[in-house]
Tab-separated table of C-alpha atoms in Angstrom:
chain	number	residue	atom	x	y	z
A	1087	UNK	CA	-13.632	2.281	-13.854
A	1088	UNK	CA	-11.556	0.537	-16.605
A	1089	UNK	CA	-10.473	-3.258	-17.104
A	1090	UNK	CA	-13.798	-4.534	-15.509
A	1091	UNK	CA	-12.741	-3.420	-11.718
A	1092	UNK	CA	-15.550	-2.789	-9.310
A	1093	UNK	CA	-14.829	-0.946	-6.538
A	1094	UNK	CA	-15.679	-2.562	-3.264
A	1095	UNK	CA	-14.424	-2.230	0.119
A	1096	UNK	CA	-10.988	-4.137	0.933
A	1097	UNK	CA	-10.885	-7.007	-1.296
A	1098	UNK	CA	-9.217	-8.569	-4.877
A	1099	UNK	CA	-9.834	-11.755	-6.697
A	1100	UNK	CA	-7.039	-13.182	-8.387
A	1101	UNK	CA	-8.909	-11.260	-11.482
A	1102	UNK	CA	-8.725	-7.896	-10.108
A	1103	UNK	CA	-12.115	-7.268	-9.432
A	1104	UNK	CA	-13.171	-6.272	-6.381
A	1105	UNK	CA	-15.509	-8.104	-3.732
A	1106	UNK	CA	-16.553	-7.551	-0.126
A	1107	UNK	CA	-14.125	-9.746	0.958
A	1108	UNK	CA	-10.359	-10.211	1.532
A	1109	UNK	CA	-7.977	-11.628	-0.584
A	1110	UNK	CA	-6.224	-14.426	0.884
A	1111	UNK	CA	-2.676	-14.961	-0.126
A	1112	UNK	CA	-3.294	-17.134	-3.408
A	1113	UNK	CA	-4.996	-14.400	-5.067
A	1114	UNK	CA	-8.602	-15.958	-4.604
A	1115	UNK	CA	-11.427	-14.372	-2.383
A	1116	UNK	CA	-12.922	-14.821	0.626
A	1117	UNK	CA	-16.430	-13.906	2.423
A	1118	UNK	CA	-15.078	-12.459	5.799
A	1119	UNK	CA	-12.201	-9.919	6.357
A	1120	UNK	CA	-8.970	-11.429	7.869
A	1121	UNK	CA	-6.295	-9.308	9.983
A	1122	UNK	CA	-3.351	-9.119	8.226
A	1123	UNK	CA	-1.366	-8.615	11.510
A	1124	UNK	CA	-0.339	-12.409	12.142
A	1125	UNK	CA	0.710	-13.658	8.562
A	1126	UNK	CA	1.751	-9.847	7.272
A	1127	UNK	CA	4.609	-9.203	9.637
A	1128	UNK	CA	6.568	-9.532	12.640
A	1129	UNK	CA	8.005	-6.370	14.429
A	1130	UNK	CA	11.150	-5.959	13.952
A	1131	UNK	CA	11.135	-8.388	10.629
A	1132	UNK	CA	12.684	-7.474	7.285
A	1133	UNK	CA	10.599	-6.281	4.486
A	1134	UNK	CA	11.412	-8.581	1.755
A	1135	UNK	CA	13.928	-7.292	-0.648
A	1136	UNK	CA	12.460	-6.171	-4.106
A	1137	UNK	CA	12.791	-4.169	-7.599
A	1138	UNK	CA	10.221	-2.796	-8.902
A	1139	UNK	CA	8.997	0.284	-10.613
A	1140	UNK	CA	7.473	4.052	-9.745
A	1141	UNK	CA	4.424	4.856	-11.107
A	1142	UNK	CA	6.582	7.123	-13.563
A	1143	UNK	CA	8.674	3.932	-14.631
A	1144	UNK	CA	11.681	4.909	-12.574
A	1145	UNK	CA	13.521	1.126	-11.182
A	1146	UNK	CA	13.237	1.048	-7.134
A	1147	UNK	CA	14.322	-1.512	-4.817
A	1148	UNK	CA	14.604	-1.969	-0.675
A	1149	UNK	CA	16.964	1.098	-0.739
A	1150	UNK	CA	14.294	3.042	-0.748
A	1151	UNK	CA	13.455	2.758	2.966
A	1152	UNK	CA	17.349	4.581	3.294
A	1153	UNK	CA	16.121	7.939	2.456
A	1154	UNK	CA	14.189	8.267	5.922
A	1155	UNK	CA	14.305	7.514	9.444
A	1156	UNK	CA	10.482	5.307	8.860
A	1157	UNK	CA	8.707	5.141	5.362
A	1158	UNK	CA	4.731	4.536	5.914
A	1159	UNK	CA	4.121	1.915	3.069
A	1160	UNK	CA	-0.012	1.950	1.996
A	1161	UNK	CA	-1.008	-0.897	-0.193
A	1162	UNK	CA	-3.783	-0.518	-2.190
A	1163	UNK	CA	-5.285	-1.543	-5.515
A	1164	UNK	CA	-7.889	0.097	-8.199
A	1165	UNK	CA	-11.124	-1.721	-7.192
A	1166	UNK	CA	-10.798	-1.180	-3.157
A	1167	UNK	CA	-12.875	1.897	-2.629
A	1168	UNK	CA	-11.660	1.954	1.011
A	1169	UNK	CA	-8.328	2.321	-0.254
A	1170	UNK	CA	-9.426	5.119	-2.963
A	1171	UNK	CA	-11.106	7.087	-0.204
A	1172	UNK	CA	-8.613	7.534	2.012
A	1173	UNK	CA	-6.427	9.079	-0.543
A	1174	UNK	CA	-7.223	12.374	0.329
A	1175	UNK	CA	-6.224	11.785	3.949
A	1176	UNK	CA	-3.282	10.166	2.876
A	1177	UNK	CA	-2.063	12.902	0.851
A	1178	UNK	CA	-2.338	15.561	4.052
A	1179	UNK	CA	-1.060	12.857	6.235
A	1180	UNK	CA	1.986	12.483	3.542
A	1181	UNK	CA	2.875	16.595	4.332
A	1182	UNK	CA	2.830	16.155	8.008
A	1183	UNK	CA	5.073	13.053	7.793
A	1184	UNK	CA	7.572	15.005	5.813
A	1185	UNK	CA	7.454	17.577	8.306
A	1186	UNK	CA	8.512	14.614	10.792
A	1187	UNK	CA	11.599	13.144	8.452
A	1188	UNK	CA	9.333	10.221	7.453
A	1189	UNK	CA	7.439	9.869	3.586
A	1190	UNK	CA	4.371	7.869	2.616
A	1191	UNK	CA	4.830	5.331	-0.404
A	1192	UNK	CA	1.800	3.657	-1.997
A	1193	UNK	CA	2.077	0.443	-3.321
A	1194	UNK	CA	-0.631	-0.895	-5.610
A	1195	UNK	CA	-1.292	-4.781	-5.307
A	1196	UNK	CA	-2.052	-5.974	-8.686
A	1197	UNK	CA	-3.830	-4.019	-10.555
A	1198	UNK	CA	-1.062	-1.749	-12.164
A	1199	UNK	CA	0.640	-4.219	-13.352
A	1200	UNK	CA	-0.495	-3.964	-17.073
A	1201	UNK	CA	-0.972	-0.785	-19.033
A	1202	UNK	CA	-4.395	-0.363	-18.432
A	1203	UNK	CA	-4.281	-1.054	-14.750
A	1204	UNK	CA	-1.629	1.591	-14.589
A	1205	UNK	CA	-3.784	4.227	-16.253
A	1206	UNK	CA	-6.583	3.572	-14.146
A	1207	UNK	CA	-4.356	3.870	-10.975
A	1208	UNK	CA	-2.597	6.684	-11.944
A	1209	UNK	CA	-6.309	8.270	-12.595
A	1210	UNK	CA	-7.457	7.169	-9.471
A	1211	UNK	CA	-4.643	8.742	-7.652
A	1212	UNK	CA	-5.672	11.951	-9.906
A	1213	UNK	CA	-9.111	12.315	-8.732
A	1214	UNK	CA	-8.192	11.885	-5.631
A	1215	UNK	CA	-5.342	14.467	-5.326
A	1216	UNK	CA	-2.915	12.415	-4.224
A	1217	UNK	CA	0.678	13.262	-4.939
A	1218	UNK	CA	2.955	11.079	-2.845
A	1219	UNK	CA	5.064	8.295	-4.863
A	1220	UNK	CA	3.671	4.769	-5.594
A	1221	UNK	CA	5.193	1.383	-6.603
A	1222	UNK	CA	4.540	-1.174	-8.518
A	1223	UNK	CA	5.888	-4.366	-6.902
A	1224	UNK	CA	6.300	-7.892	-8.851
A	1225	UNK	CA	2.913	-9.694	-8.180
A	1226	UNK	CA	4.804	-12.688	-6.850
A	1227	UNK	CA	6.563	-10.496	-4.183
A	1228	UNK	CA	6.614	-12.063	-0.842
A	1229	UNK	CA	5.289	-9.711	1.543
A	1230	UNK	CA	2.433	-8.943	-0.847
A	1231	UNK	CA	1.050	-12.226	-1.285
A	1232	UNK	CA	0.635	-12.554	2.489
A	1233	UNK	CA	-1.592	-9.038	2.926
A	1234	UNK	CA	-5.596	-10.291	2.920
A	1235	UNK	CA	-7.302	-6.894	3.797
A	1236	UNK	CA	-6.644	-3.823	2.121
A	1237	UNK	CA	-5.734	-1.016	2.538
A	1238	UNK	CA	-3.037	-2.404	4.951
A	1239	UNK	CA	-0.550	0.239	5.999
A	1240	UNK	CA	3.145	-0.779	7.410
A	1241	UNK	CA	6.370	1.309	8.728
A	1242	UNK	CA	9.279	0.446	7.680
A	1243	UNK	CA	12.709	2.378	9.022
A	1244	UNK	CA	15.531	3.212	7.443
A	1245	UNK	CA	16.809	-0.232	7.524
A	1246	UNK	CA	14.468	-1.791	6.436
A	1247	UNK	CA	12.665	-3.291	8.973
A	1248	UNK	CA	9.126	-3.291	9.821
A	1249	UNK	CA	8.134	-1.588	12.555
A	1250	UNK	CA	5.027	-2.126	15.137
A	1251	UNK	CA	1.704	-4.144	13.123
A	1252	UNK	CA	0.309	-3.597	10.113
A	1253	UNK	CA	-2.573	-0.956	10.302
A	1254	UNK	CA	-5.758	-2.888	8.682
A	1255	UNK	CA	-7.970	-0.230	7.536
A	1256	UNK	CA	-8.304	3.073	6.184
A	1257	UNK	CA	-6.137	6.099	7.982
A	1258	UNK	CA	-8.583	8.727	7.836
A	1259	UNK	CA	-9.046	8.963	11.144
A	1260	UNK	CA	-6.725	11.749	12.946
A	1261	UNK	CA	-6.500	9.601	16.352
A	1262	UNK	CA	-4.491	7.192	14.292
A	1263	UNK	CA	-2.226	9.061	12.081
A	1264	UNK	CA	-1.658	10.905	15.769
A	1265	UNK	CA	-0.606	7.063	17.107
A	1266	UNK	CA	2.342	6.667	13.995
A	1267	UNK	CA	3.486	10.137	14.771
């Protein structure tokens, strides 16, 4: 992969490389995996307003979330290969979503937030046949910052507020895409 990122399973330094960690919510790894569920979100809690960009450079904020009844938000970033391999699963859980009035978003942590990062990522997504729309949010953003396991999957409805826990963990596995349904 490009820029130095190693893929790994669910973890970022503040460099973007990859461990077998978690990234706690200064940018700097750890040795164990945390659940995100206590510091990521509260049910019923408001995702943190933002603007950001598409991966095709288009501006997006929080009005985003308006355009369905729940968005499933993914967060991910280049050197997770957890996150990369369960982009395939994503994009056929992505159809039957739509089918449902609901959309999957991706949001990359980091790592597309140069350039090269974004090449990589939109490469990634490439290989891995996924279609479905992903974000770039400011690295600073708030609810970011507090995610330390990746890939870490939220729904958000149409007003904005989370809904349920985060999901820690890859969503390959039909039992729980059948549970957000």
């Amino acid at each position: 992969m490009a820029s130095g990122n190693k893929a790994a399973s669910g973890s970022m330094t503040s460099d973007n490389k990859a461990t077998s960690g978690s990234m706690t919510s200064d940018n700097k790894a750890t040795s164990g995996n945390m659940a995100s569920s206590s510091k990521a979100a509260t049910e019923g809690e408001k995702f943190p307003a933002f603007k950001g960009k598409d991966f095709d450079g288009n501006d997006v904020d929080e009005s985003i979330f308006t355009k369905n009844e729940v968005t499933l938000v993914n967060f991910w970033f280049n050197g997770c290969a957890a996150c990369v391999n369960e982009m395939p699963a994503l994009e056929k859980f992505g159809k039957k979503l739509k089918e449902h009035g609901a959309e999957l978003i991706g949001i990359n942590a980091g790592t597309a937030s140069t350039d090269e990062g974004l090449a990589e990522a939109k490469d990634i997504l490439a290989k891995q046949g996924a279609t479905y729309r992903n974000l770039i949010l400011p690295e600073d953003h708030e609810y970011v910052r507090k995610i330390f396991s990746f890939p870490t999957t939220i729904l958000v409805d149409k007003n904005g507020n989370i809904v349920g826990n985060p999901i820690v963990g890859d969503l390959e596995d039909e039992k729980k895409q059948e549970e957000i349904l």
